[in-house]
XYZ file of C-alpha atoms in Angstrom:
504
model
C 13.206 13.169 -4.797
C 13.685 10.512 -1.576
C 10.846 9.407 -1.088
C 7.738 11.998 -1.517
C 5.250 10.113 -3.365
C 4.740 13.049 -6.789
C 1.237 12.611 -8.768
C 1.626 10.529 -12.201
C 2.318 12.874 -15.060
C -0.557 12.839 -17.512
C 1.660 12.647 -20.187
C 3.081 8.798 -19.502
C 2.112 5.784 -20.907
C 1.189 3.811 -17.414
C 0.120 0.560 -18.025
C 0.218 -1.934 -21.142
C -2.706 -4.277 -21.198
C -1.801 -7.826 -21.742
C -5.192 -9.638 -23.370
C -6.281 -13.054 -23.086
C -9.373 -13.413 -25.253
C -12.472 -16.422 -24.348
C -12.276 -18.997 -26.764
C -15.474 -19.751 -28.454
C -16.460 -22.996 -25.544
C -16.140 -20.683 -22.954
C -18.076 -17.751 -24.747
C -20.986 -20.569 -25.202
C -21.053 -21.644 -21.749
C -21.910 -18.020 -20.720
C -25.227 -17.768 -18.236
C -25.435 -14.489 -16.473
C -23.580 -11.822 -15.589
C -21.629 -10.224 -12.776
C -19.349 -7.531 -12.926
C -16.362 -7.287 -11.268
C -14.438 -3.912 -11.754
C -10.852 -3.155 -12.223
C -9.112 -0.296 -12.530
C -6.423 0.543 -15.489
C -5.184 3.526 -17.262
C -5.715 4.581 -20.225
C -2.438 4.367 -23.350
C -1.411 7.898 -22.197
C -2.116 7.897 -18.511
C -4.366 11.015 -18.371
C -7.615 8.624 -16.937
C -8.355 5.880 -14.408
C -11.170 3.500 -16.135
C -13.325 1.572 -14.151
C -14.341 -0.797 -16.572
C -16.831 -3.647 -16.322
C -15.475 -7.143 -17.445
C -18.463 -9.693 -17.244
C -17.795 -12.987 -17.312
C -19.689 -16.668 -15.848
C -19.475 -19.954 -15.672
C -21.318 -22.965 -15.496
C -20.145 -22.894 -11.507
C -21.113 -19.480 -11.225
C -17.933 -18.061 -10.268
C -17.980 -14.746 -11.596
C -14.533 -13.983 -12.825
C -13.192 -10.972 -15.563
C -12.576 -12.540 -19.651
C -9.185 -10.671 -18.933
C -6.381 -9.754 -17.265
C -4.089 -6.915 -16.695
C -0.086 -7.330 -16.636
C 0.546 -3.482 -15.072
C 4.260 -2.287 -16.584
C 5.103 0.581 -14.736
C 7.414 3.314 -15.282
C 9.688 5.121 -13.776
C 11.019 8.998 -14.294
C 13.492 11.694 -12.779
C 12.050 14.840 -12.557
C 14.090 17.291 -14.741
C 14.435 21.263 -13.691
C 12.110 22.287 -16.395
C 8.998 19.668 -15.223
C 9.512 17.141 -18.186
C 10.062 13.799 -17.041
C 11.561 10.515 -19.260
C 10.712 7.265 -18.402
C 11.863 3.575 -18.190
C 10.600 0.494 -17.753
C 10.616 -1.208 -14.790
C 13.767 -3.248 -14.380
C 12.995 -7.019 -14.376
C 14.864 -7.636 -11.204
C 12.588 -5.047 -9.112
C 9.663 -7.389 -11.215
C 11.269 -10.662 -9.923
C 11.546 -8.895 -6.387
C 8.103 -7.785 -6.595
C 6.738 -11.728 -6.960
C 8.526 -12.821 -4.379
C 7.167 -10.042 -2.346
C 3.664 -10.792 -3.214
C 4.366 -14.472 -2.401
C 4.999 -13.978 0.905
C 2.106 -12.058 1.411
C -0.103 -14.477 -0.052
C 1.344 -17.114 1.902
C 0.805 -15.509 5.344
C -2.819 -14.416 3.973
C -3.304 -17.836 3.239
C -1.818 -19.194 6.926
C -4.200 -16.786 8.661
C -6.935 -18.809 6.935
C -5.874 -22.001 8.702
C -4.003 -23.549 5.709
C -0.609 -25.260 7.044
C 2.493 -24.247 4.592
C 3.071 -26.948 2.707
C -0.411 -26.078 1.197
C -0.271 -22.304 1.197
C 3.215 -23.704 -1.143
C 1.519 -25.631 -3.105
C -1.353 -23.586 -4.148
C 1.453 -20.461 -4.821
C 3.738 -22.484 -6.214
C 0.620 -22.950 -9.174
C -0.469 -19.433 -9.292
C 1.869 -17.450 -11.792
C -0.686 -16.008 -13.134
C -1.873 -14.638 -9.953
C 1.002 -13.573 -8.732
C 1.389 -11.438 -11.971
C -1.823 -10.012 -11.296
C -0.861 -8.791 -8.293
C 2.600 -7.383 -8.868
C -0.163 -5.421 -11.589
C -2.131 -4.265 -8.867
C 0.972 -2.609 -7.221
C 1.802 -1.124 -9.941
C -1.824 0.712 -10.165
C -1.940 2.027 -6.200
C 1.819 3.496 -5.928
C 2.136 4.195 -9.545
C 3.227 7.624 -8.110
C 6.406 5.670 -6.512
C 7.298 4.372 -9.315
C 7.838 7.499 -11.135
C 10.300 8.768 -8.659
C 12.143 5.490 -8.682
C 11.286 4.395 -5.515
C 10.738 0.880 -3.997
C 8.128 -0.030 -2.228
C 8.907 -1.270 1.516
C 7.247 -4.644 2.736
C 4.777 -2.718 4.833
C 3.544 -0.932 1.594
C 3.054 -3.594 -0.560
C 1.835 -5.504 2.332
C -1.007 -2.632 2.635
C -1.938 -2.711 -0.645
C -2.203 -6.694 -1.075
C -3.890 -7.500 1.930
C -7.135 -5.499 1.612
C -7.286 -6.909 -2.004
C -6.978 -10.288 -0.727
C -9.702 -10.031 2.259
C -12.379 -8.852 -0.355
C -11.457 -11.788 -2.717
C -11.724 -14.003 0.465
C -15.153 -12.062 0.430
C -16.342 -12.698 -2.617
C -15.528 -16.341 -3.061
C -15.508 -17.296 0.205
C -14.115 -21.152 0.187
C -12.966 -21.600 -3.213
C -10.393 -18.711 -3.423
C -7.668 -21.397 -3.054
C -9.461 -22.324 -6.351
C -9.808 -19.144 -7.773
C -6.101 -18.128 -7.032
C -4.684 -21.126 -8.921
C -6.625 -20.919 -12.071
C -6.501 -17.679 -12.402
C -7.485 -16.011 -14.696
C -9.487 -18.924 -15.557
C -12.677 -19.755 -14.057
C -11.670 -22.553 -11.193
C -12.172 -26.009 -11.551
C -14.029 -27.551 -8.471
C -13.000 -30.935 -7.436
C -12.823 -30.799 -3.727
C -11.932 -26.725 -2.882
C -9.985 -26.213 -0.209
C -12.324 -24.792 2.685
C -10.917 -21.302 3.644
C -14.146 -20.196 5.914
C -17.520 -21.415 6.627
C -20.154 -20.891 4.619
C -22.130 -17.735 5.085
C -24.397 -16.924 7.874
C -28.047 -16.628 7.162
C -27.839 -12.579 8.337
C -25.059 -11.921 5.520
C -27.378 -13.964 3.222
C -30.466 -11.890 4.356
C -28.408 -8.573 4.157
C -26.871 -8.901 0.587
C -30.358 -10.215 -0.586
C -31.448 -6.556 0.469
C -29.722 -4.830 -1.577
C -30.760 -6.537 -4.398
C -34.209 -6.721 -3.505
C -35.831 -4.654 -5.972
C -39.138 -2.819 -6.101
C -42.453 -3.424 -8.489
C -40.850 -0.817 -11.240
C -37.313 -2.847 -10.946
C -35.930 -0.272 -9.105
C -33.080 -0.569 -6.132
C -33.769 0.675 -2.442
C -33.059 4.585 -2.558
C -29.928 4.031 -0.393
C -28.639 1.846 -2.702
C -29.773 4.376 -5.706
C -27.935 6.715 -3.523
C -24.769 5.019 -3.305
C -24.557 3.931 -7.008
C -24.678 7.906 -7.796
C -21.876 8.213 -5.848
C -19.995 5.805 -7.581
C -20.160 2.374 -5.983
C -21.432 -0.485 -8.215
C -23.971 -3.220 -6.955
C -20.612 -5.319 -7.079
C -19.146 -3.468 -4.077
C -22.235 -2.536 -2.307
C -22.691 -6.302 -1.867
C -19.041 -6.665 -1.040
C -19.523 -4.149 1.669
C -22.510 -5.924 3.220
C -20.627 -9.313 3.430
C -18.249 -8.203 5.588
C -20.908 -5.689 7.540
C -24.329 -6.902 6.909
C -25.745 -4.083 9.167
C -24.937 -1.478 6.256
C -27.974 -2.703 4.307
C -30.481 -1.788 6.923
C -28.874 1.635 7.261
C -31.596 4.430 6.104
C -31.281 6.861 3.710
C -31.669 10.216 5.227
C -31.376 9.058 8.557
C -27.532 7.808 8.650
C -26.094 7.454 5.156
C -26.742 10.444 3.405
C -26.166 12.997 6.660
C -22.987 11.618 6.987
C -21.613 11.571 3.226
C -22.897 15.300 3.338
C -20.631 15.533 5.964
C -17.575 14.385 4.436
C -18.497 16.647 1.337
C -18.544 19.119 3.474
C -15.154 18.396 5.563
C -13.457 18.384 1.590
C -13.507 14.967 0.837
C -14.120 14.487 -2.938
C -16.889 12.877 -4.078
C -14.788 10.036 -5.905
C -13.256 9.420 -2.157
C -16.168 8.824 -0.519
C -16.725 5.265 -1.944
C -13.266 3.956 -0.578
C -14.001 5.471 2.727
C -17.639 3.591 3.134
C -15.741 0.793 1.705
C -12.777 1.072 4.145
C -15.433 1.671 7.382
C -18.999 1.621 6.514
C -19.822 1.646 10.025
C -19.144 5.628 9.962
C -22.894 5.939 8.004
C -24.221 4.216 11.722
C -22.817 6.650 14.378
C -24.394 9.674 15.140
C -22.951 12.973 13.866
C -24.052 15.376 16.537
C -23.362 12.585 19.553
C -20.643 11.011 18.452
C -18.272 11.868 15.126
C -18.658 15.739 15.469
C -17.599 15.352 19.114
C -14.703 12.978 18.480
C -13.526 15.088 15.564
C -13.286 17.940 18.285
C -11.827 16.106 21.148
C -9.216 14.932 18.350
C -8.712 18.546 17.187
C -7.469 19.036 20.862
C -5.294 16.187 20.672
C -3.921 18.044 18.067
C -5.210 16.935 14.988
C -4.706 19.663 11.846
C -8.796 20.303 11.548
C -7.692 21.477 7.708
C -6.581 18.107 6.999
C -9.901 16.192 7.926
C -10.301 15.302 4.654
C -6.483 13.523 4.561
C -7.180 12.215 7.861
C -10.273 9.864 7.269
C -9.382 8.929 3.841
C -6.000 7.388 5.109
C -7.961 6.049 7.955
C -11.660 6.138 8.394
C -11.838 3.541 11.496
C -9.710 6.747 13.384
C -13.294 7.976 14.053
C -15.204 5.341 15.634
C -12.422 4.713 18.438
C -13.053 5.208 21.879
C -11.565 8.307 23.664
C -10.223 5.942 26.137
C -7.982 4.648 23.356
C -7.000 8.265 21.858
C -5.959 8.490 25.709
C -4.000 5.571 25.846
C -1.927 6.381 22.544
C -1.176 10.014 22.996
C -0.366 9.298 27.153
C 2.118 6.931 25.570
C 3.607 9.638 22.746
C 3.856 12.705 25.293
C 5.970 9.509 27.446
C 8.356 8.831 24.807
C 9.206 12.783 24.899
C 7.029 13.936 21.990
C 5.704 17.430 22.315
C 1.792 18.135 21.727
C 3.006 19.738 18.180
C 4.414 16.581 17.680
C 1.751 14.679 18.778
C -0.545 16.169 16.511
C 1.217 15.916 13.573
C 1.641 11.955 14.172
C -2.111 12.374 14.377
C -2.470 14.091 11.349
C 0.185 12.263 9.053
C 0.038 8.189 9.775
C -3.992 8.249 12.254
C -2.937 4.585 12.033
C -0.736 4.501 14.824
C -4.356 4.412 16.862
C -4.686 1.202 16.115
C -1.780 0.021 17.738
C -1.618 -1.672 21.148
C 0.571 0.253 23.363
C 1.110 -2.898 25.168
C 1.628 -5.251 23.069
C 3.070 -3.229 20.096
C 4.074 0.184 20.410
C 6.049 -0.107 24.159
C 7.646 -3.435 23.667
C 8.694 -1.661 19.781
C 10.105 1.913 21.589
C 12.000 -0.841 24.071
C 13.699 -2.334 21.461
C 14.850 0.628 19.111
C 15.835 2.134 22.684
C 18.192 -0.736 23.006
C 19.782 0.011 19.553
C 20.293 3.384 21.109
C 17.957 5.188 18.355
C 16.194 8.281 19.153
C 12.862 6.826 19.561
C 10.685 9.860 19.573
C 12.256 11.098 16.350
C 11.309 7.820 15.014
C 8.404 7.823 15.736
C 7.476 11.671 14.387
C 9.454 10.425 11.135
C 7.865 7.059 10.137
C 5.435 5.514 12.868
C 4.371 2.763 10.877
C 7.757 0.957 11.784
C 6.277 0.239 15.353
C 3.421 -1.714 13.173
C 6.242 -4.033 12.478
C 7.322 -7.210 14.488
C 10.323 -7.050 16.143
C 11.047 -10.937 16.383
C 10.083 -11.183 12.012
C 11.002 -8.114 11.047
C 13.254 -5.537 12.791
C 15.735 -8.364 14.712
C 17.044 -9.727 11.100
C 17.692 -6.427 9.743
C 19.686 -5.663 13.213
C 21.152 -9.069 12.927
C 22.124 -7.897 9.402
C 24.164 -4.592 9.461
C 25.928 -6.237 12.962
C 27.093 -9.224 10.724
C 28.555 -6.276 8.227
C 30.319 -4.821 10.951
C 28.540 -1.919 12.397
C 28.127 -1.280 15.623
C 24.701 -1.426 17.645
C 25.312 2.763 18.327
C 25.988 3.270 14.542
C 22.721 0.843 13.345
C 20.889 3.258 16.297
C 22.099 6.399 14.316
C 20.872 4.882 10.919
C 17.884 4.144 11.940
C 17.008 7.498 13.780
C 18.466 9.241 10.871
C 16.316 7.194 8.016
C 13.302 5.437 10.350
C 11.582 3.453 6.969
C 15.200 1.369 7.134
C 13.751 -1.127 8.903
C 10.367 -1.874 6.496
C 12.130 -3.033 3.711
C 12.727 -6.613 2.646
C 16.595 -7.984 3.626
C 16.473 -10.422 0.529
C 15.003 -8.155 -2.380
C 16.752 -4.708 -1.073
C 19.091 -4.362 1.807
C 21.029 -7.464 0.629
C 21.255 -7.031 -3.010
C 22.057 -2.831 -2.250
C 24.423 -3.960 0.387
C 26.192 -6.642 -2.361
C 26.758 -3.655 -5.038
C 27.832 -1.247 -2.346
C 30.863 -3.186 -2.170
C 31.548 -2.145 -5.286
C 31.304 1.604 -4.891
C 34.706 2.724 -3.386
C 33.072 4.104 -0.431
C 33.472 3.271 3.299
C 30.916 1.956 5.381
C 30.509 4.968 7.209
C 29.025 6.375 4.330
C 25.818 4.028 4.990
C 26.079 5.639 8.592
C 25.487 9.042 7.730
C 23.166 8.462 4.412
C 21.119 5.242 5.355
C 18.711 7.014 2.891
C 20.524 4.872 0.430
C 18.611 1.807 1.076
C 15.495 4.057 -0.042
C 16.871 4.454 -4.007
C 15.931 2.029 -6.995
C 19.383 0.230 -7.144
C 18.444 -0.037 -11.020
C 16.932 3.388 -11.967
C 19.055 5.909 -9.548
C 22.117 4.109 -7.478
C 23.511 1.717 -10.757
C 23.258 5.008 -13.079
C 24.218 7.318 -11.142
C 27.614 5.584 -9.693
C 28.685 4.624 -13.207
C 28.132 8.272 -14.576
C 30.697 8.856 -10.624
C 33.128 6.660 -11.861
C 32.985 7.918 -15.838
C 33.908 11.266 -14.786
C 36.959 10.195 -12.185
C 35.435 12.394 -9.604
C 34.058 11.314 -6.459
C 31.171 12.597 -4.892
C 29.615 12.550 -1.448
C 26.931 8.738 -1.273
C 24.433 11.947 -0.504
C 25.408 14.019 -3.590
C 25.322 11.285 -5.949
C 21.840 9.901 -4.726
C 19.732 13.067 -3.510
C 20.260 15.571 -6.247
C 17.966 15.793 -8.701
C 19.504 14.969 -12.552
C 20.123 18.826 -13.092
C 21.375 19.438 -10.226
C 23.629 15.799 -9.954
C 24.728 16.835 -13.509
C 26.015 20.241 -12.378
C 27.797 18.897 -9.751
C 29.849 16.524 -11.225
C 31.103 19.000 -13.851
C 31.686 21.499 -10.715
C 33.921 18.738 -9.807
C 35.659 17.894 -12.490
C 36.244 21.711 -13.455
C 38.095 21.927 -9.883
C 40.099 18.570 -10.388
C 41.276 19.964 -13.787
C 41.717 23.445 -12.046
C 44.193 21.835 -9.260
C 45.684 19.585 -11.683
C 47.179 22.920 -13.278
């Protein structure tokens, strides 16, 4: 129960929808309509809707008439399969904002904004902020169930492609669009994010609108609509890549989606992978992705787990073999075996897509310095040399040395739990660190279960230590955290049977 993401039982409530009804000005000032699609569950979490929430204004910004505030819950899993739930605590909430602030606020930096402004427009956008802490709540509502947090690289994932097709979409009002949402903005003077389109994305998006004498869409665009995309995200799509609307039919779209079928990717998958990479429906099978997927398969790459592989990563395919090269000639370096290397391959393809240069070498360097066993590390949790060492992995060094570990025992923690370093110092290590005071265990308890940082310090470490101290056993940090609740119950009456036993 550490950290494996489980499905979402069908039989909890996932989401409560939070309404904020038009008033009757707004409803009258309605013009034409464009759909924008999100995705909630229904009142007893058995079905994703994609539902379509039109709404315009006199500006034309298309935005939804409402709003979903996501609660989440979370459950233990019990011996028999049931599972009981809670509600998110409101400090993991509060934790959550501040999370999704930060990410905002870099999003918005990488725009050009300075940060007084990036401030200022956060500092407005409650609303939006909600609305994203909702969205979290929708992608990893699997983590949530097992009452685990979500590192910074996670919810950093899961905000940031959001945010890029916003940035899409609205182009150089989203400053706008962020603080009135989930109003329709208000333009005065928007702040300019990006210049305004190019006449080829113009040209492109017009395409696949363009319909024929019958009203009818381009086949391809027929094509993709019947495999669940909506004009909405075809559009999207060709914003960012205005080549995919010149893309045939049954010369490079619908080969390759057979493809996929084919390889075991669902049907309902195939729209985020176009989405994520659309330039896979322009390379050639026979010259280029068939031969890649093979030279890959020698790398190592689990050819059962195609389907895994490009869903988590579709760019992985349309990498040069000069780069596979580079990365696995830098793996087999660090000591990893070919096994190993495939695996890596197999589990996070994303590590392609780091430099080895200017991100993966200088990252082993550092973690080598710590003394942590860097090829472990990086067959355990690879996305940690995504991270930056100056932003993120030097405070949370800087951190456990000011608590008095050494820089050999923060190398053992860190080889024995690698996903230590990806989460947040103010909204987990330091608050988890804070009530571990209070535990009556010794620091080198942290040293041989680092997995502790990993728990929900309101849904797993707070309930189980007070149930620890309730009994007047004492348990090993692993025992208390790790066991399931059948198991953690049986050993703590175990316990206190023997303490009762010796007592005699």
């Amino acid at each position: 129960m550490l950290l494996t993401p489980q499905a979402a039982s069908s039989q909890l409530p996932i989401v409560d929808v939070a309404r904020r009804n038009l008033s009757a000005s707004q409803r009258r000032r309605l013009t034409r309509q464009a759909p924008i699609i999100f995705s909630l569950y229904s009142k007893n979490g058995s079905n994703v809707l994609k539902r379509k929430h039109p709404f315009s204004y006199r500006t034309q910004i298309h935005f939804p008439s409402k709003f979903f505030l996501c609660r989440a819950k979370f459950a233990d899993s019990e011996l028999d399969g049931s599972f009981s739930s809670r509600v998110v605590p409101p400090t993991l909430i509060a934790a959550e904002k501040e999370e999704a602030k930060a990410v905002l606020t870099l999003f918005f930096k990488k725009q050009g904004l300075s940060n007084a402004v990036a401030a200022r427009i956060i500092n407005k956008s409650d609303l939006f902020i909600d609305h994203l802490v909702s969205r979290l709540h929708s992608v990893h509502k699997s983590r949530y169930l097992v009452g685990r947090e979500l590192t910074t690289l996670e919810i950093r994932d899961a905000l940031i492609p959001y945010l890029e097709s916003l940035l899409e979409e609205h182009g150089n009002i989203l400053a706008d669009v962020v603080e009135n949402f989930p109003d329709p903005p208000i333009k005065d003077k928007p702040i300019t994010l990006e210049s305004p389109p190019d006449s080829k994305k113009v040209k492109a998006v017009s395409r696949v609108s363009e319909t024929g004498p019958a009203g009818e869409l381009r086949p391809q665009v027929i094509y993709l609509m019947e495999l669940g995309m909506d004009l909405e995200k075809i559009k999207l799509i060709t914003r960012r890549f205005p080549a995919f609307a010149y893309y045939s039919l049954e010369g490079k779209i619908k080969p390759v989606v057979e493809f996929l079928l084919e390889l075991g990717v669902p049907k309902s998958d195939i729209p985020i992978i176009l989405g994520k990479r659309p330039q896979l429906c322009g390379i050639s099978l026979s010259e280029n992705l068939i031969p890649t997927m093979t030279f890959l398969e020698n790398l190592g790459v689990d050819k059962k787990q195609w389907a895994k592989v490009i869903y988590r990563f579709p760019a992985l395919l349309t990498y040069s073999r000069q780069k596979f090269n580079t990365t696995v000639d830098f793996l087999y370096e660090m000591g990893l075996s070919p096994e190993d290397v495939g695996k890596i391959l197999t589990r996070s393809p994303t590590i392609i897509s780091y430099s080895v240069e200017d991100k993966l070498r200088p990252t082993a360097k550092y973690f080598r310095s710590l003394g942590a066993d860097v090829a472990l590390l990086l067959l355990r949790c690879p996305q940690t040399f995504g991270l930056s060492i100056e932003a993120n992995l030097k405070p949370v060094t800087e951190f456990f040395i000011d608590k008095g570990y050494t820089v050999k025992e923060i190398g053992t923690m860190i080889s024995r739990y690698g996903a230590l370093y990806t989460f947040s110092l103010a909204d987990n290590l330091i608050p988890k660190w804070d009530f571990f005071l209070t535990m009556d265990y010794s620091k080198s308890e942290l040293v041989k279960f680092p997995q502790y940082f990993g728990y929900s310090l309101e849904e797993r470490i707070k309930p189980r230590i007070a149930a620890v101290k309730e009994s007047g056993v004492k348990l090993l940090l692993n025992q208390v955290l790790s066991l399931s609740s059948h198991d953690f119950e049986k050993a703590l009456k175990k316990k206190m049977k023997k303490q009762l036993t010796d007592q005699v």
